[in-house]
GROMACS .gro file of C-alpha atoms in nm:
model
  217
    1UNK     CA    1  -3.811   3.177  -2.600
    2UNK     CA    2  -3.572   2.883  -2.613
    3UNK     CA    3  -3.273   3.110  -2.678
    4UNK     CA    4  -3.378   3.336  -2.389
    5UNK     CA    5  -3.389   3.037  -2.150
    6UNK     CA    6  -3.048   2.923  -2.274
    7UNK     CA    7  -2.903   3.269  -2.207
    8UNK     CA    8  -3.044   3.270  -1.853
    9UNK     CA    9  -2.900   2.923  -1.794
   10UNK     CA   10  -2.559   3.036  -1.922
   11UNK     CA   11  -2.555   3.343  -1.698
   12UNK     CA   12  -2.660   3.135  -1.397
   13UNK     CA   13  -2.382   2.884  -1.464
   14UNK     CA   14  -2.128   3.166  -1.489
   15UNK     CA   15  -2.229   3.310  -1.152
   16UNK     CA   16  -2.234   2.973  -0.979
   17UNK     CA   17  -1.917   2.826  -1.124
   18UNK     CA   18  -1.701   3.132  -1.193
   19UNK     CA   19  -1.378   3.148  -0.993
   20UNK     CA   20  -1.375   3.368  -0.684
   21UNK     CA   21  -1.150   3.630  -0.838
   22UNK     CA   22  -1.407   3.708  -1.109
   23UNK     CA   23  -1.674   3.778  -0.849
   24UNK     CA   24  -1.475   3.964  -0.584
   25UNK     CA   25  -1.453   4.343  -0.599
   26UNK     CA   26  -1.137   4.518  -0.473
   27UNK     CA   27  -1.147   4.582  -0.098
   28UNK     CA   28  -1.006   4.908   0.035
   29UNK     CA   29  -0.862   4.922   0.383
   30UNK     CA   30  -0.540   4.922   0.587
   31UNK     CA   31  -0.251   4.683   0.637
   32UNK     CA   32  -0.253   4.630   1.013
   33UNK     CA   33   0.051   4.406   1.038
   34UNK     CA   34   0.302   4.223   0.824
   35UNK     CA   35   0.329   3.861   0.936
   36UNK     CA   36   0.609   3.759   0.700
   37UNK     CA   37   0.727   3.830   0.347
   38UNK     CA   38   0.405   3.715   0.182
   39UNK     CA   39   0.135   3.736   0.451
   40UNK     CA   40  -0.036   4.039   0.605
   41UNK     CA   41  -0.323   4.123   0.835
   42UNK     CA   42  -0.563   4.353   0.650
   43UNK     CA   43  -0.865   4.544   0.780
   44UNK     CA   44  -1.129   4.649   0.529
   45UNK     CA   45  -1.309   4.983   0.548
   46UNK     CA   46  -1.611   4.798   0.689
   47UNK     CA   47  -1.395   4.684   0.981
   48UNK     CA   48  -1.351   4.321   0.876
   49UNK     CA   49  -1.007   4.179   0.955
   50UNK     CA   50  -0.858   3.937   0.703
   51UNK     CA   51  -0.548   3.722   0.697
   52UNK     CA   52  -0.413   3.774   0.346
   53UNK     CA   53  -0.165   3.555   0.159
   54UNK     CA   54  -0.009   3.745  -0.132
   55UNK     CA   55  -0.096   3.577  -0.462
   56UNK     CA   56   0.152   3.434  -0.714
   57UNK     CA   57   0.459   3.466  -0.491
   58UNK     CA   58   0.645   3.263  -0.230
   59UNK     CA   59   0.874   3.462  -0.001
   60UNK     CA   60   1.158   3.301   0.197
   61UNK     CA   61   1.062   3.168   0.539
   62UNK     CA   62   1.163   3.379   0.838
   63UNK     CA   63   1.421   3.121   0.945
   64UNK     CA   64   1.596   3.110   0.609
   65UNK     CA   65   1.821   3.362   0.432
   66UNK     CA   66   1.634   3.666   0.297
   67UNK     CA   67   1.321   3.582   0.496
   68UNK     CA   68   1.368   3.862   0.752
   69UNK     CA   69   1.468   4.101   0.473
   70UNK     CA   70   1.146   4.027   0.281
   71UNK     CA   71   0.937   4.086   0.591
   72UNK     CA   72   1.118   4.411   0.673
   73UNK     CA   73   1.074   4.542   0.319
   74UNK     CA   74   0.702   4.466   0.322
   75UNK     CA   75   0.671   4.636   0.661
   76UNK     CA   76   0.832   4.951   0.521
   77UNK     CA   77   0.617   4.949   0.208
   78UNK     CA   78   0.282   4.854   0.360
   79UNK     CA   79   0.243   4.829   0.737
   80UNK     CA   80   0.003   5.088   0.875
   81UNK     CA   81  -0.076   5.218   0.528
   82UNK     CA   82  -0.401   5.241   0.335
   83UNK     CA   83  -0.437   5.030   0.024
   84UNK     CA   84  -0.651   4.772  -0.144
   85UNK     CA   85  -0.657   4.400  -0.204
   86UNK     CA   86  -0.790   4.207  -0.502
   87UNK     CA   87  -0.893   3.867  -0.372
   88UNK     CA   88  -0.842   3.579  -0.616
   89UNK     CA   89  -0.894   3.275  -0.392
   90UNK     CA   90  -0.911   3.133  -0.039
   91UNK     CA   91  -0.637   2.886   0.059
   92UNK     CA   92  -0.669   2.572   0.268
   93UNK     CA   93  -0.581   2.767   0.583
   94UNK     CA   94  -0.871   3.006   0.532
   95UNK     CA   95  -0.651   3.296   0.425
   96UNK     CA   96  -0.760   3.522   0.142
   97UNK     CA   97  -0.520   3.498  -0.151
   98UNK     CA   98  -0.489   3.843  -0.304
   99UNK     CA   99  -0.287   4.108  -0.482
  100UNK     CA  100  -0.193   4.392  -0.250
  101UNK     CA  101  -0.174   4.751  -0.377
  102UNK     CA  102  -0.033   5.051  -0.192
  103UNK     CA  103  -0.045   5.383  -0.380
  104UNK     CA  104  -0.150   5.187  -0.691
  105UNK     CA  105   0.167   4.976  -0.679
  106UNK     CA  106   0.136   4.596  -0.689
  107UNK     CA  107   0.351   4.485  -0.396
  108UNK     CA  108   0.335   4.119  -0.497
  109UNK     CA  109   0.520   4.217  -0.813
  110UNK     CA  110   0.757   4.450  -0.628
  111UNK     CA  111   0.872   4.168  -0.400
  112UNK     CA  112   0.960   3.966  -0.710
  113UNK     CA  113   1.134   4.264  -0.872
  114UNK     CA  114   1.346   4.330  -0.563
  115UNK     CA  115   1.454   3.967  -0.539
  116UNK     CA  116   1.265   3.909  -0.214
  117UNK     CA  117   1.032   3.634  -0.334
  118UNK     CA  118   0.997   3.363  -0.595
  119UNK     CA  119   0.720   3.335  -0.849
  120UNK     CA  120   0.489   3.066  -0.711
  121UNK     CA  121   0.460   2.858  -1.028
  122UNK     CA  122   0.217   2.604  -0.879
  123UNK     CA  123  -0.048   2.874  -0.832
  124UNK     CA  124   0.053   3.137  -1.087
  125UNK     CA  125  -0.218   3.358  -1.236
  126UNK     CA  126  -0.030   3.665  -1.360
  127UNK     CA  127   0.232   3.527  -1.596
  128UNK     CA  128   0.397   3.868  -1.633
  129UNK     CA  129   0.564   3.789  -1.301
  130UNK     CA  130   0.788   3.540  -1.481
  131UNK     CA  131   0.962   3.811  -1.684
  132UNK     CA  132   0.990   4.029  -1.373
  133UNK     CA  133   1.168   3.745  -1.194
  134UNK     CA  134   1.392   3.684  -1.494
  135UNK     CA  135   1.504   4.048  -1.482
  136UNK     CA  136   1.563   4.037  -1.105
  137UNK     CA  137   1.769   3.721  -1.147
  138UNK     CA  138   1.980   3.870  -1.427
  139UNK     CA  139   2.053   4.173  -1.207
  140UNK     CA  140   2.126   3.952  -0.905
  141UNK     CA  141   1.874   4.139  -0.696
  142UNK     CA  142   1.820   4.026  -0.337
  143UNK     CA  143   1.820   3.649  -0.297
  144UNK     CA  144   1.953   3.610  -0.652
  145UNK     CA  145   2.284   3.749  -0.529
  146UNK     CA  146   2.333   3.412  -0.358
  147UNK     CA  147   2.488   3.132  -0.561
  148UNK     CA  148   2.216   2.874  -0.500
  149UNK     CA  149   1.914   3.023  -0.319
  150UNK     CA  150   1.681   2.761  -0.174
  151UNK     CA  151   1.316   2.785  -0.270
  152UNK     CA  152   1.084   2.814   0.033
  153UNK     CA  153   0.895   2.496  -0.063
  154UNK     CA  154   1.220   2.297  -0.050
  155UNK     CA  155   1.325   2.470   0.271
  156UNK     CA  156   0.990   2.392   0.435
  157UNK     CA  157   1.009   2.025   0.344
  158UNK     CA  158   1.362   2.007   0.487
  159UNK     CA  159   1.259   2.172   0.814
  160UNK     CA  160   0.967   1.930   0.853
  161UNK     CA  161   1.186   1.625   0.804
  162UNK     CA  162   1.463   1.737   1.042
  163UNK     CA  163   1.460   1.919   1.371
  164UNK     CA  164   1.720   2.161   1.235
  165UNK     CA  165   1.958   2.206   0.944
  166UNK     CA  166   2.307   2.064   0.972
  167UNK     CA  167   2.578   2.310   1.068
  168UNK     CA  168   2.746   2.235   0.735
  169UNK     CA  169   2.431   2.342   0.547
  170UNK     CA  170   2.390   2.653   0.764
  171UNK     CA  171   2.747   2.761   0.692
  172UNK     CA  172   2.703   2.697   0.318
  173UNK     CA  173   2.391   2.914   0.317
  174UNK     CA  174   2.567   3.189   0.512
  175UNK     CA  175   2.308   3.187   0.789
  176UNK     CA  176   2.380   3.431   1.073
  177UNK     CA  177   2.217   3.312   1.397
  178UNK     CA  178   2.073   3.551   1.654
  179UNK     CA  179   2.044   3.363   1.982
  180UNK     CA  180   1.777   3.415   2.244
  181UNK     CA  181   2.021   3.644   2.424
  182UNK     CA  182   2.040   3.860   2.106
  183UNK     CA  183   2.397   3.762   2.020
  184UNK     CA  184   2.475   3.742   1.648
  185UNK     CA  185   2.681   3.434   1.563
  186UNK     CA  186   2.834   3.433   1.216
  187UNK     CA  187   2.950   3.111   1.045
  188UNK     CA  188   3.288   3.000   1.176
  189UNK     CA  189   3.266   3.174   1.515
  190UNK     CA  190   3.318   2.990   1.844
  191UNK     CA  191   2.958   2.922   1.949
  192UNK     CA  192   2.801   2.895   1.604
  193UNK     CA  193   2.745   2.520   1.605
  194UNK     CA  194   2.619   2.522   1.966
  195UNK     CA  195   2.349   2.779   1.889
  196UNK     CA  196   2.041   2.571   1.805
  197UNK     CA  197   1.760   2.807   1.909
  198UNK     CA  198   1.796   3.113   1.691
  199UNK     CA  199   1.651   3.359   1.442
  200UNK     CA  200   1.821   3.338   1.103
  201UNK     CA  201   1.954   3.635   0.906
  202UNK     CA  202   2.120   3.653   0.568
  203UNK     CA  203   2.398   3.884   0.688
  204UNK     CA  204   2.568   4.002   1.005
  205UNK     CA  205   2.457   4.358   0.930
  206UNK     CA  206   2.092   4.249   0.916
  207UNK     CA  207   2.129   4.067   1.247
  208UNK     CA  208   2.284   4.369   1.416
  209UNK     CA  209   2.022   4.602   1.266
  210UNK     CA  210   1.749   4.389   1.424
  211UNK     CA  211   1.884   4.463   1.773
  212UNK     CA  212   2.147   4.192   1.792
  213UNK     CA  213   2.501   4.236   1.925
  214UNK     CA  214   2.839   4.082   1.866
  215UNK     CA  215   2.977   3.817   2.104
  216UNK     CA  216   3.211   3.940   2.377
  217UNK     CA  217   3.573   3.853   2.318
   0.00000   0.00000   0.00000
């Protein structure tokens, strides 16, 4: 009888104290919208809409190099498509932290493999992502083609402490600025330093592909 009670107590403790990812079943549904390179809006088959932060990765911010590219890639791979999420946690903003699968492919891992996100070491669960990132880096995929790519966590702390990056830093990073009038200003051009309200791109081609245009001569 004593052993039976102990077993019941153990099972109860497991259910109460087990991490969320052990209790959550995969949720099938549709990716309604891609917010950025590691966040999507997901609607389950029951009609519930969730803000989902992709687990184990940290994609570049939209205002830093490779940020728009990461978002665009995720839009192509996932937006408007059916898939499933495996929820592993809820973050401090109330977003569900999850792995996203489309056609049985783990898109969290694909973003790492394509050089469009870093492994988020502070919250890493799937350690196989480390070797995937190592391979992407050795092949100079995506952001690894840059000499010194800036991790999003460092970029975010810099943005919070200053109203904008210095022009010298922007030029070093190769940031192409698309102004509010949709003009693409590359480093070294006439109005580059004067353009302070802009969307950042990692290349002139990416800026033009987004609907931007070259300055008039």
